[in-house]
């Protein structure tokens, strides 16, 4: 199966094989070494010397951790939403009692850093800015460095959902002054879902003392306390740690600059291939993501039917629209273990299927 | 390695192998079937026809879900604590703003159902009772049915941490009137850690409408909404679902009555073997757990050193004391994939090591 959704991503066979290792004591010396080693290997991808906490949860759990560990009920936050996952970040903050000022950008566009600056001047009490680096629902990558420059000057914390960018797109946690940076195992890391990573700046640690939103499972200070003993507060998903440990071999052999280059190239290849089929790209070309590409479906094409045909006839799995965009698009993942031939196979299939449909006879159109 | 801790437990090779399956679309038809099938196979172990939600987290996440989905800040709860995990349940409720009346039982003893009744009469506003079915820190199993009888008569909700009992010890969610029942994959299920299971009674669903504790990642109503579409709100730990699916084959082939019998027999075998070595069992014999046995260390024996010797010389991994009991005991897990010979190996090792130490020369004693 050619799994071309924006996560979970395909995993190298050696990574999958590592999942099968027998269980160990999660409070013994072997796990302590494993936890320390994984943390060390995460740091270069985050471009940070700060702590990175590894949580047993989906990426959404890390988003909740970012919010609840740094804020108090009633705190004002600026939520930059360019799609489904931006909304989710805002929703989490609102669920825990933050007053959320939403900067909602039309789907397909990136946030405007200048507008972020204006909104921060308009709401000087904002304690934290929530931003999605790479929005998989729309296939757009925000200009995180420019946004971070504006936020840093204004003063609030910057909480970054980098779940679908980190390990595929360059991000510099320390140099850009990011306070909390989140990722998750099933993206560019080429590991199955179930682990989330939270990079925590020294400033983020210091504000936690006063943050009063309730938290327990996702309490980062508790995670740090246990990490110093080589443990996690609750039982960790050991198999996924085994897999992550092996995935680093592949990531580091290719090297981070090479990985970023490959994602840039494959992003361009995907977009140009789709354009050559006469298809309409959904994302603003200036901010098109190099981990996921979105295509607006030609009118009369059923998303559900096309997904089914691609899966059943070609063994290619892509994603459809999310949230309010359901039914209107294809979302094509090209992050982690992906090569040009994976995309070529999809382009070939789309050429056959959408070509057919565009010149469909009335009988065929009635069937679709 | 003979892994004899109270979870993670050893997994059958076929279960470990299933972890290596390639990733699938978590929003596609294959996962929908898998999710439905796992849920169906969980119900007989819970002895329920109610919904069971599967979360990507440790068991502690399920404890947080139980609390935050049914209660509001300021609500009074009765927390029955017979050890480390009972304290954790109370701590979670307190972290989210509940007023927790703690019924703290001396370590090694079970809760007294009559005392639970008295406390509920003393605190008539209590909305929920939190109880640990099987406390792995002390090796004690509470008389859950008797406690449930008392709670049901008084009226509050009953939230049950059955993490280390369910799938090893009999529990009847519907017949006993339990409202929320929690378990986790790395216990008797013989699956690696990372999935938690929450059985939800109709009464528990109905109180959620009014429960105002904040929640997002662990929002059970959102989980149910997605489950009806064959999905989970956030990306699930797919590999662990693959493993669980295979583990059911083993569990159901042996059958639940047979599994309970085996755990009863192995519990008795472990306790009598330890007694025969002249060792002091920590738990009240009337309530000794059939999934974990605790032994008080003879004076002069270092817990850390004994754990190390067992691991390095015999390839046997057992756990030491937890929380305030650290350094004072061994905790021996015998749940899930365990046979008499696993325990015999441990008893033989203890005979050599503790026998040696008891008649140790002054030079040896000084070294330890």
XYZ file of C-alpha atoms in Angstrom:
736
model
C 0.000 0.000 0.000
C 1.339 3.445 -0.982
C 0.253 5.380 2.112
C 0.205 9.024 1.059
C -1.649 10.731 3.900
C -0.063 13.442 6.060
C 0.598 10.909 8.850
C 0.793 8.193 9.924
C 3.606 7.842 7.409
C 5.187 4.628 6.133
C 8.006 3.335 8.349
C 11.262 1.656 7.270
C 11.131 -2.138 7.792
C 13.873 -1.928 10.426
C 11.782 0.564 12.404
C 8.739 -1.697 12.187
C 10.859 -4.658 13.258
C 12.106 -2.798 16.335
C 8.496 -2.534 17.517
C 8.533 -6.303 18.062
C 11.180 -6.268 20.774
C 10.129 -7.847 24.061
C 9.013 -5.636 26.918
C 11.493 -4.253 29.448
C 11.134 -2.687 32.882
C 10.192 0.946 32.297
C 11.753 1.804 35.665
C 15.011 -0.023 35.044
C 18.442 0.976 33.691
C 17.762 -0.101 30.093
C 14.848 2.312 29.693
C 16.779 5.122 31.378
C 19.481 4.802 28.712
C 16.899 4.623 25.935
C 15.024 7.704 27.159
C 18.220 9.727 27.455
C 19.420 8.625 24.018
C 16.111 9.470 22.315
C 16.048 12.885 23.950
C 19.600 13.610 22.805
C 18.829 12.635 19.234
C 15.710 14.806 19.187
C 17.599 17.968 20.057
C 19.377 18.491 16.694
C 16.036 18.277 14.864
C 14.554 20.881 17.192
C 17.799 22.867 16.856
C 17.776 23.320 20.571
C 19.840 22.659 23.635
C 16.684 22.867 25.745
C 14.801 19.988 27.362
C 12.556 17.813 25.251
C 9.866 15.819 27.011
C 8.554 12.642 25.370
C 4.886 11.940 26.082
C 2.834 8.816 25.449
C -0.011 10.361 23.444
C -0.939 11.703 20.033
C 0.236 15.152 19.009
C -3.020 16.604 20.330
C -1.894 15.625 23.816
C 1.243 17.707 23.332
C -0.921 20.659 22.263
C -2.891 20.279 25.489
C 0.374 20.066 27.462
C 1.634 23.289 25.883
C -1.511 25.169 26.830
C -2.163 23.820 30.320
C 1.423 24.028 31.547
C 1.951 27.683 30.687
C -1.406 29.404 31.174
C -4.036 30.133 33.799
C -7.811 30.270 33.342
C -8.787 33.731 32.112
C -5.424 34.384 30.453
C -5.666 36.043 27.076
C -4.088 34.236 24.155
C -3.816 34.975 20.470
C -4.680 31.903 18.424
C -3.467 32.015 14.851
C -5.682 29.685 12.884
C -5.087 28.886 9.248
C -7.114 25.661 9.302
C -8.409 22.659 11.194
C -5.425 22.187 13.508
C -5.168 25.892 14.258
C -8.812 25.715 15.359
C -7.983 22.691 17.506
C -5.185 24.582 19.285
C -7.601 27.462 20.001
C -10.307 25.024 21.127
C -7.954 23.417 23.648
C -7.056 26.802 25.118
C -10.735 27.752 25.291
C -11.666 24.393 26.879
C -9.212 25.148 29.699
C -10.601 28.641 30.275
C -8.315 30.911 28.262
C -9.780 33.967 26.560
C -8.877 33.258 22.964
C -8.523 36.032 20.408
C -8.682 34.164 17.121
C -6.824 35.422 14.104
C -8.564 33.298 11.491
C -7.003 33.230 8.065
C -8.899 32.117 4.969
C -8.209 28.471 4.172
C -5.300 28.093 1.804
C -3.470 31.214 2.974
C -0.695 31.713 5.518
C -0.874 34.064 8.494
C 0.469 37.565 7.931
C 3.211 38.336 10.472
C 2.387 42.056 10.329
C -1.205 41.319 11.216
C 0.049 39.256 14.173
C 1.987 42.329 15.296
C -1.083 44.546 14.947
C -3.221 42.104 16.930
C -0.637 41.920 19.696
C -0.638 45.711 19.932
C -4.433 45.655 19.997
C -4.435 43.037 22.790
C -1.472 43.971 24.961
C -2.483 41.525 27.719
C -1.983 38.482 25.539
C 0.206 36.001 27.431
C 0.806 33.481 24.669
C 0.504 33.114 20.923
C -0.577 29.726 19.547
C 0.502 28.949 16.029
C 0.510 25.991 13.657
C 3.781 25.829 11.756
C 2.480 23.539 9.024
C -1.277 23.139 8.600
C -2.044 19.720 7.113
C -5.720 20.517 6.545
C -4.872 23.195 3.984
C -1.312 22.315 2.924
C 0.093 25.655 4.047
C 3.306 26.410 5.946
C 3.354 29.569 8.011
C 6.434 31.770 7.980
C 7.294 30.776 11.519
C 10.517 32.745 11.771
C 8.810 35.994 10.756
C 5.943 35.341 13.170
C 8.422 34.502 15.941
C 10.306 37.771 15.327
C 7.097 39.746 15.805
C 6.013 37.775 18.880
C 9.424 37.966 20.519
C 9.442 41.732 20.144
C 5.975 41.990 21.683
C 6.826 39.696 24.579
C 4.290 36.865 24.902
C 5.177 33.195 24.871
C 5.124 31.437 21.519
C 3.629 27.929 21.498
C 4.279 26.173 18.210
C 2.429 23.170 16.825
C 5.229 21.824 14.636
C 3.686 18.342 14.588
C 3.739 17.907 10.815
C 6.794 20.062 10.065
C 9.500 19.204 12.579
C 11.825 16.508 11.175
C 10.796 17.428 7.602
C 11.077 21.215 7.404
C 13.808 23.349 8.969
C 12.917 24.832 12.334
C 15.267 26.493 14.789
C 13.796 26.468 18.253
C 16.603 28.364 19.983
C 17.586 30.795 17.221
C 13.991 31.766 16.514
C 13.128 32.054 20.212
C 10.309 29.512 20.288
C 9.046 28.675 23.771
C 7.213 25.380 23.358
C 7.608 23.307 20.215
C 5.519 20.190 19.581
C 5.929 17.239 17.291
C 4.646 13.660 17.092
C 6.142 10.333 16.094
C 3.921 9.455 13.120
C 5.094 12.326 10.923
C 8.542 12.842 9.410
C 10.084 10.706 12.158
C 8.839 7.578 10.320
C 7.625 5.988 13.567
C 4.051 4.840 14.274
C 1.746 7.173 16.223
C 1.701 7.229 20.022
C 4.607 9.427 21.087
C 4.614 13.218 21.226
C 7.621 15.478 21.736
C 7.613 18.806 23.551
C 10.621 21.092 23.394
C 10.583 23.419 26.419
C 12.565 26.645 26.558
C 13.976 27.898 29.866
C 11.423 30.723 29.744
C 8.604 28.195 29.361
C 9.840 26.262 32.403
C 9.885 29.448 34.465
C 6.303 30.488 33.660
C 5.016 27.044 34.678
C 5.433 27.946 38.318
C 2.534 30.381 38.007
C 0.419 28.549 35.428
C -2.760 27.430 37.144
C -4.624 25.497 34.450
C -5.234 22.012 35.814
C -3.068 19.201 34.480
C -1.836 15.843 35.601
C -1.128 13.327 32.839
C 0.422 16.076 30.733
C 2.219 17.834 33.603
C 5.569 18.760 32.069
C 7.260 19.550 35.365
C 6.396 16.070 36.604
C 7.752 14.676 33.327
C 11.006 16.533 33.881
C 11.283 15.366 37.477
C 10.934 11.748 36.345
C 13.199 12.251 33.337
C 16.065 13.171 35.642
C 15.639 9.664 37.125
C 15.507 8.124 33.626
C 11.774 7.513 33.861
C 8.383 8.854 32.820
C 5.582 9.562 35.327
C 3.256 6.938 33.802
C 4.135 3.791 31.861
C 5.599 4.838 28.489
C 4.768 3.246 25.125
C 7.997 1.229 25.123
C 7.598 -0.289 21.642
C 7.463 3.170 20.107
C 10.639 4.184 21.927
C 12.350 1.105 20.432
C 11.150 2.211 16.992
C 12.181 5.849 17.442
C 15.632 4.758 18.527
C 16.083 2.905 15.223
C 14.492 5.673 13.139
C 17.245 8.049 14.253
C 19.766 5.807 12.453
C 18.004 6.515 9.178
C 17.385 10.179 9.846
C 20.939 10.849 10.888
C 22.456 8.836 8.071
C 20.621 11.048 5.579
C 21.293 14.090 7.756
C 18.935 16.942 8.548
C 20.001 19.227 5.669
C 19.559 16.364 3.213
C 16.150 15.532 4.665
C 14.987 19.134 4.330
C 16.261 19.226 0.746
C 14.471 16.028 -0.166
C 11.192 17.340 1.247
C 11.578 20.591 -0.673
C 12.227 18.710 -3.889
C 9.380 16.267 -3.413
C 7.022 19.114 -2.554
C 7.916 20.894 -5.785
C 7.669 17.671 -7.773
C 4.214 16.957 -6.367
C 2.880 20.435 -7.044
C 4.262 20.657 -10.560
C 2.962 17.166 -11.376
C -0.522 18.085 -10.220
C -0.455 21.380 -12.105
C 0.578 19.491 -15.235
C -2.567 17.387 -14.874
C -4.534 20.625 -15.025
C -5.540 20.305 -11.376
C -6.043 23.301 -9.123
C -3.737 23.517 -6.114
C -5.553 24.702 -3.004
C -2.729 26.397 -1.095
C -1.252 29.792 -1.823
C 1.844 28.875 -3.901
C 4.006 31.263 -1.839
C 3.287 29.196 1.287
C 2.678 25.721 -0.104
C 3.763 23.015 2.320
C 6.565 20.628 1.494
C 5.025 17.868 3.632
C 1.440 17.878 2.330
C -0.161 19.085 -0.879
C -3.831 19.921 -1.222
C -5.771 19.816 -4.476
C -9.243 21.189 -5.072
C -11.350 18.503 -6.718
C -12.791 19.332 -10.135
C -16.527 19.903 -9.917
C -18.527 16.738 -10.260
C -15.808 14.537 -8.774
C -16.810 12.771 -5.581
C -14.061 12.851 -2.951
C -15.257 9.639 -1.319
C -15.425 7.790 -4.616
C -12.017 8.972 -5.783
C -10.393 7.980 -2.475
C -12.012 4.551 -2.784
C -10.887 4.083 -6.382
C -7.308 5.119 -5.610
C -7.233 2.714 -2.677
C -8.875 -0.261 -4.304
C -7.606 -0.010 -7.862
C -4.119 1.438 -7.289
C -3.246 0.673 -3.667
C -2.727 4.376 -3.013
C -4.185 5.937 0.124
C -4.577 9.705 0.222
C -6.687 11.833 2.562
C -9.781 13.890 1.858
C -10.805 17.289 3.189
C -11.004 17.888 6.922
C -13.605 19.805 8.933
C -15.442 22.348 6.796
C -13.315 21.304 3.813
C -14.586 17.715 3.843
C -15.649 16.486 0.432
C -13.827 19.173 -1.543
C -10.202 18.104 -1.830
C -7.420 15.586 -1.796
C -4.634 15.914 0.745
C -1.450 14.171 -0.297
C 1.209 13.439 2.297
C 4.845 13.489 1.238
C 6.819 13.462 4.438
C 9.098 10.966 6.088
C 9.829 7.891 3.980
C 8.834 9.158 0.548
C 10.492 9.138 -2.830
C 9.644 10.578 -6.211
C 8.327 7.230 -7.485
C 5.647 7.168 -4.738
C 4.337 10.464 -6.083
C 4.688 9.420 -9.713
C 2.448 6.428 -9.025
C -0.204 8.737 -7.616
C 0.083 11.209 -10.492
C -0.307 8.356 -12.978
C -3.408 7.120 -11.197
C -4.919 10.596 -11.084
C -4.188 11.041 -14.776
C -6.232 7.939 -15.554
C -9.059 8.578 -13.130
C -9.593 12.299 -13.456
C -8.912 12.241 -17.169
C -11.635 9.649 -17.504
C -14.021 11.686 -15.439
C -13.408 14.956 -17.214
C -14.503 13.508 -20.534
C -17.093 11.271 -18.888
C -20.127 10.207 -20.868
C -23.495 11.195 -19.431
C -23.949 7.594 -18.222
C -20.650 7.673 -16.324
C -21.439 11.070 -14.842
C -24.780 9.795 -13.595
C -23.029 6.901 -11.860
C -20.582 9.146 -9.971
C 14.593 -12.029 30.440
C 11.925 -13.197 32.912
C 10.012 -9.920 33.303
C 8.139 -10.245 36.585
C 6.976 -6.699 37.264
C 3.294 -5.748 37.555
C 3.317 -4.379 33.985
C 4.492 -4.042 31.309
C 4.033 -7.798 31.075
C 5.677 -10.174 28.585
C 3.785 -10.486 25.304
C 3.287 -13.605 23.156
C 5.594 -13.592 20.098
C 2.596 -13.357 17.757
C 1.446 -10.203 19.567
C 4.912 -8.674 19.284
C 5.019 -9.609 15.610
C 1.704 -7.853 14.958
C 3.294 -4.602 16.123
C 5.460 -4.681 12.998
C 2.608 -4.363 10.543
C 2.853 -1.389 8.187
C 0.887 1.748 8.930
C -2.661 2.228 7.646
C -4.933 5.241 7.283
C -6.437 5.855 10.733
C -9.434 7.491 9.030
C -10.031 4.689 6.548
C -12.236 1.587 6.483
C -9.557 -0.818 7.748
C -9.115 1.053 11.025
C -12.877 1.427 11.464
C -13.210 -2.362 11.373
C -10.268 -2.811 13.728
C -11.615 -0.301 16.251
C -15.054 -1.900 16.247
C -13.604 -5.395 16.590
C -11.331 -4.436 19.505
C -14.205 -2.742 21.299
C -16.409 -5.813 20.864
C -13.743 -8.120 22.241
C -13.170 -5.874 25.249
C -16.785 -6.046 26.382
C -16.771 -9.664 27.665
C -13.743 -8.920 29.857
C -15.498 -5.882 31.311
C -18.682 -7.989 31.559
C -20.579 -5.130 30.080
C -22.773 -4.229 27.165
C -21.830 -0.563 27.650
C -19.499 1.512 25.501
C -15.769 1.098 25.873
C -13.553 3.911 24.672
C -9.960 3.144 23.658
C -7.512 5.956 24.364
C -3.920 6.428 23.217
C -2.270 6.937 26.605
C -1.077 5.140 29.713
C -3.598 4.029 32.308
C -3.064 7.302 34.157
C -4.654 9.083 31.198
C -7.754 6.947 31.649
C -7.839 7.911 35.335
C -7.758 11.566 34.309
C -10.515 10.916 31.753
C -12.715 9.310 34.420
C -12.367 12.290 36.741
C -12.597 15.167 34.274
C -15.517 13.800 32.275
C -17.831 13.265 35.223
C -17.046 16.013 37.733
C -16.998 19.776 38.132
C -14.519 21.886 40.097
C -15.608 22.021 43.724
C -17.427 18.683 43.583
C -16.883 16.492 46.612
C -15.454 13.048 46.019
C -14.505 10.184 48.276
C -11.090 8.813 47.341
C -10.383 5.345 48.670
C -6.623 5.012 48.846
C -4.907 1.789 49.789
C -1.572 2.742 48.211
C 0.372 4.640 45.573
C -2.199 4.388 42.779
C -5.090 5.256 45.086
C -3.165 8.408 45.975
C -2.651 9.118 42.285
C -6.408 8.888 41.615
C -7.063 11.338 44.473
C -4.273 13.638 43.261
C -5.796 13.819 39.782
C -9.194 14.771 41.220
C -7.563 17.395 43.438
C -5.502 18.785 40.528
C -8.741 19.413 38.642
C -10.378 21.166 41.595
C -12.424 18.462 43.312
C -12.732 18.505 47.077
C -11.280 15.115 47.936
C -12.191 13.304 51.141
C -9.455 10.690 51.430
C -10.145 7.376 53.067
C -6.548 6.266 53.517
C -6.006 2.664 54.481
C -2.752 1.403 56.007
C -0.487 -0.084 53.332
C -1.047 -3.799 52.966
C -4.712 -3.705 53.942
C -7.886 -3.514 51.862
C -10.582 -0.869 52.233
C -13.445 -1.720 54.568
C -16.772 -1.484 52.697
C -18.590 -0.607 55.926
C -16.247 2.296 56.491
C -16.973 3.452 52.940
C -20.666 3.446 53.855
C -20.021 5.435 57.038
C -17.944 8.004 55.136
C -20.653 8.407 52.515
C -23.217 9.042 55.251
C -20.800 11.538 56.823
C -20.316 13.318 53.468
C -23.723 13.165 51.825
C -22.709 15.590 49.047
C -20.104 13.255 47.604
C -20.700 12.960 43.859
C -18.250 10.174 43.072
C -16.211 7.498 44.766
C -12.751 6.745 43.365
C -11.397 3.298 44.058
C -8.463 1.138 43.001
C -9.586 -2.420 42.381
C -6.113 -3.921 42.582
C -3.308 -1.871 44.123
C 0.022 -2.919 42.625
C 2.065 -0.867 45.094
C 0.905 -3.031 48.022
C -0.299 -6.227 46.336
C -3.825 -5.880 47.681
C -7.152 -6.427 45.916
C -10.123 -4.526 47.248
C -13.473 -6.260 47.584
C -14.900 -4.267 44.719
C -18.301 -5.922 44.672
C -18.893 -5.185 48.365
C -17.717 -1.579 47.924
C -19.929 -1.186 44.841
C -22.954 -2.466 46.798
C -22.426 0.214 49.428
C -21.800 2.986 46.896
C -24.776 2.043 44.751
C -27.055 2.211 47.762
C -25.718 5.646 48.712
C -26.024 6.996 45.174
C -22.730 8.523 43.993
C -20.903 7.471 40.854
C -18.291 4.759 41.210
C -15.069 5.289 39.225
C -12.916 2.168 39.240
C -9.215 1.942 38.469
C -9.155 -1.689 37.316
C -5.917 -1.154 35.394
C -4.039 -4.077 36.908
C -7.019 -6.354 37.581
C -9.243 -6.315 34.525
C -8.357 -9.194 32.179
C -6.758 -11.118 35.080
C -9.300 -10.980 37.912
C -13.072 -11.310 37.556
C -14.922 -8.014 37.393
C -18.536 -7.470 36.410
C -19.101 -3.916 35.317
C -22.846 -4.193 34.671
C -23.835 -6.608 37.446
C -21.895 -4.696 40.088
C -23.155 -1.317 38.863
C -19.757 0.253 38.114
C -19.939 3.595 36.311
C -16.488 4.051 34.833
C -14.031 1.172 34.646
C -10.424 1.654 33.523
C -7.781 -0.691 32.253
C -4.569 -0.464 30.219
C -2.938 -2.580 27.552
C 0.320 -3.497 29.311
C -1.319 -5.552 32.069
C -3.159 -8.862 31.718
C -3.939 -8.055 28.092
C -0.336 -9.018 27.163
C 0.040 -5.987 24.891
C 2.730 -3.281 25.217
C 1.825 -0.033 27.004
C 0.163 2.868 25.194
C -3.550 2.067 25.055
C -6.060 2.634 27.848
C -9.620 1.349 27.991
C -12.561 3.137 29.608
C -15.865 1.353 30.109
C -18.636 3.949 30.366
C -22.040 3.167 31.877
C -25.170 4.898 30.567
C -25.338 6.796 33.869
C -21.759 8.033 33.373
C -22.619 9.272 29.878
C -25.590 11.188 31.238
C -23.666 13.038 33.965
C -21.076 14.205 31.428
C -23.494 16.809 30.125
C -23.108 18.727 33.375
C -19.482 17.929 34.190
C -17.487 21.150 33.885
C -13.909 20.070 34.567
C -11.871 21.065 31.528
C -10.838 18.316 29.133
C -9.934 17.947 25.509
C -7.550 15.102 24.678
C -9.400 12.855 27.126
C -12.906 14.071 26.254
C -14.943 10.870 26.248
C -17.942 12.356 24.470
C -15.686 13.421 21.618
C -14.221 9.908 21.611
C -17.713 8.450 21.316
C -18.691 10.839 18.546
C -15.645 9.777 16.528
C -16.092 6.096 17.421
C -19.479 6.093 15.732
C -17.594 7.040 12.553
C -15.001 4.314 13.180
C -12.357 6.823 14.208
C -10.645 8.404 17.204
C -10.419 12.189 17.704
C -6.605 12.216 17.493
C -4.282 9.797 15.695
C -4.419 6.449 17.527
C -1.400 4.248 18.353
C -2.129 1.916 15.423
C 0.606 -0.635 16.181
C -0.873 -1.287 19.602
C -4.314 -1.833 18.087
C -2.758 -4.442 15.772
C -1.225 -6.130 18.824
C -4.421 -6.013 20.890
C -6.354 -7.550 18.033
C -4.008 -10.563 18.089
C -3.883 -10.768 21.888
C -7.643 -11.402 21.932
C -7.002 -14.664 20.043
C -4.913 -15.920 22.962
C -7.192 -14.568 25.668
C -10.316 -16.006 24.098
C -8.751 -19.351 23.321
C -7.941 -19.770 27.011
C -11.269 -18.177 27.936
C -11.974 -15.717 30.730
C -12.897 -18.312 33.400
C -9.678 -20.214 32.655
C -7.630 -17.017 32.791
C -9.089 -16.077 36.175
C -8.400 -19.601 37.460
C -4.812 -19.514 36.295
C -4.216 -16.177 37.994
C -5.741 -17.482 41.223
C -3.537 -20.561 41.132
C -0.371 -18.658 40.284
C -1.098 -16.138 43.030
C -1.415 -18.944 45.579
C 1.690 -20.675 44.255
C 3.719 -17.464 44.517
C 2.598 -16.688 48.040
C 3.111 -20.202 49.354
C 6.534 -20.410 47.686
C 7.633 -17.172 49.323
C 6.278 -18.217 52.701
C 8.209 -21.480 52.380
C 11.387 -19.446 52.002
C 10.588 -17.870 55.370
C 9.837 -14.516 53.747
C 7.250 -12.129 55.090
C 4.358 -11.329 52.764
C 3.394 -7.665 52.918
C -0.309 -7.834 52.006
C -3.120 -8.926 54.279
C -3.567 -12.608 53.284
C -7.347 -12.167 53.126
C -6.929 -9.595 50.335
C -3.697 -10.670 48.661
C -3.675 -9.876 44.953
C -3.537 -12.608 42.348
C -1.716 -10.344 39.890
C 1.100 -9.009 42.083
C 2.714 -10.231 45.280
C 4.619 -8.016 47.682
C 7.318 -9.230 50.050
C 8.872 -7.280 52.880
C 12.646 -7.476 52.599
C 14.497 -9.015 55.545
C 16.379 -6.373 57.483
C 19.837 -5.733 56.125
C 18.901 -6.653 52.575
C 19.279 -3.805 50.099
C 16.372 -3.593 47.662
C 18.492 -1.985 44.951
C 21.220 -4.585 45.272
C 18.821 -7.519 45.247
C 17.003 -6.182 42.153
C 20.381 -5.808 40.439
C 21.523 -9.300 41.375
C 18.284 -10.896 40.225
C 18.517 -9.026 36.935
C 22.188 -9.562 36.214
C 22.761 -13.037 37.615
C 19.381 -14.658 36.913
C 17.779 -12.597 34.171
C 14.754 -11.985 36.389
C 13.314 -8.491 36.637
C 11.083 -7.696 39.598
C 10.011 -4.308 40.964
C 10.932 -2.587 44.204
C 8.806 -0.517 46.553
C 6.926 2.497 45.243
C 6.460 5.940 46.811
C 6.890 5.820 50.595
C 7.503 2.058 50.346
C 10.615 2.485 48.177
C 13.563 0.428 49.411
C 11.525 -1.904 51.607
C 10.063 -4.588 49.380
C 9.924 -6.666 46.257
C 6.866 -6.522 44.038
C 6.446 -9.567 41.860
C 4.121 -9.410 38.869
C 2.268 -12.553 37.845
C -0.339 -11.409 35.375
C -0.879 -11.952 31.691
C 1.573 -14.386 30.106
C 2.862 -16.176 33.195
C 3.294 -19.812 34.141
C 4.358 -21.633 37.268
C 7.898 -22.130 35.960
C 8.432 -18.355 35.714
C 7.700 -18.115 39.424
C 9.739 -21.218 40.284
C 12.779 -19.612 38.672
C 12.339 -16.545 40.846
C 11.807 -18.603 44.008
C 14.979 -20.576 43.273
C 16.960 -17.371 42.801
C 15.604 -15.883 46.016
C 16.459 -19.101 47.880
C 20.090 -18.746 46.812
C 20.394 -15.000 47.321
C 18.447 -14.456 50.515
C 19.653 -17.709 52.026
C 23.215 -16.558 51.446
C 22.555 -13.182 52.972
C 20.846 -14.449 56.089
C 23.883 -16.412 57.130
C 26.240 -13.784 55.762
C 29.638 -13.340 57.345
C 30.363 -9.901 58.858
C 32.514 -9.129 55.778
C 29.639 -9.875 53.439
C 27.199 -7.889 55.544
C 29.516 -4.894 55.464
C 29.654 -5.112 51.686
C 25.852 -5.117 51.268
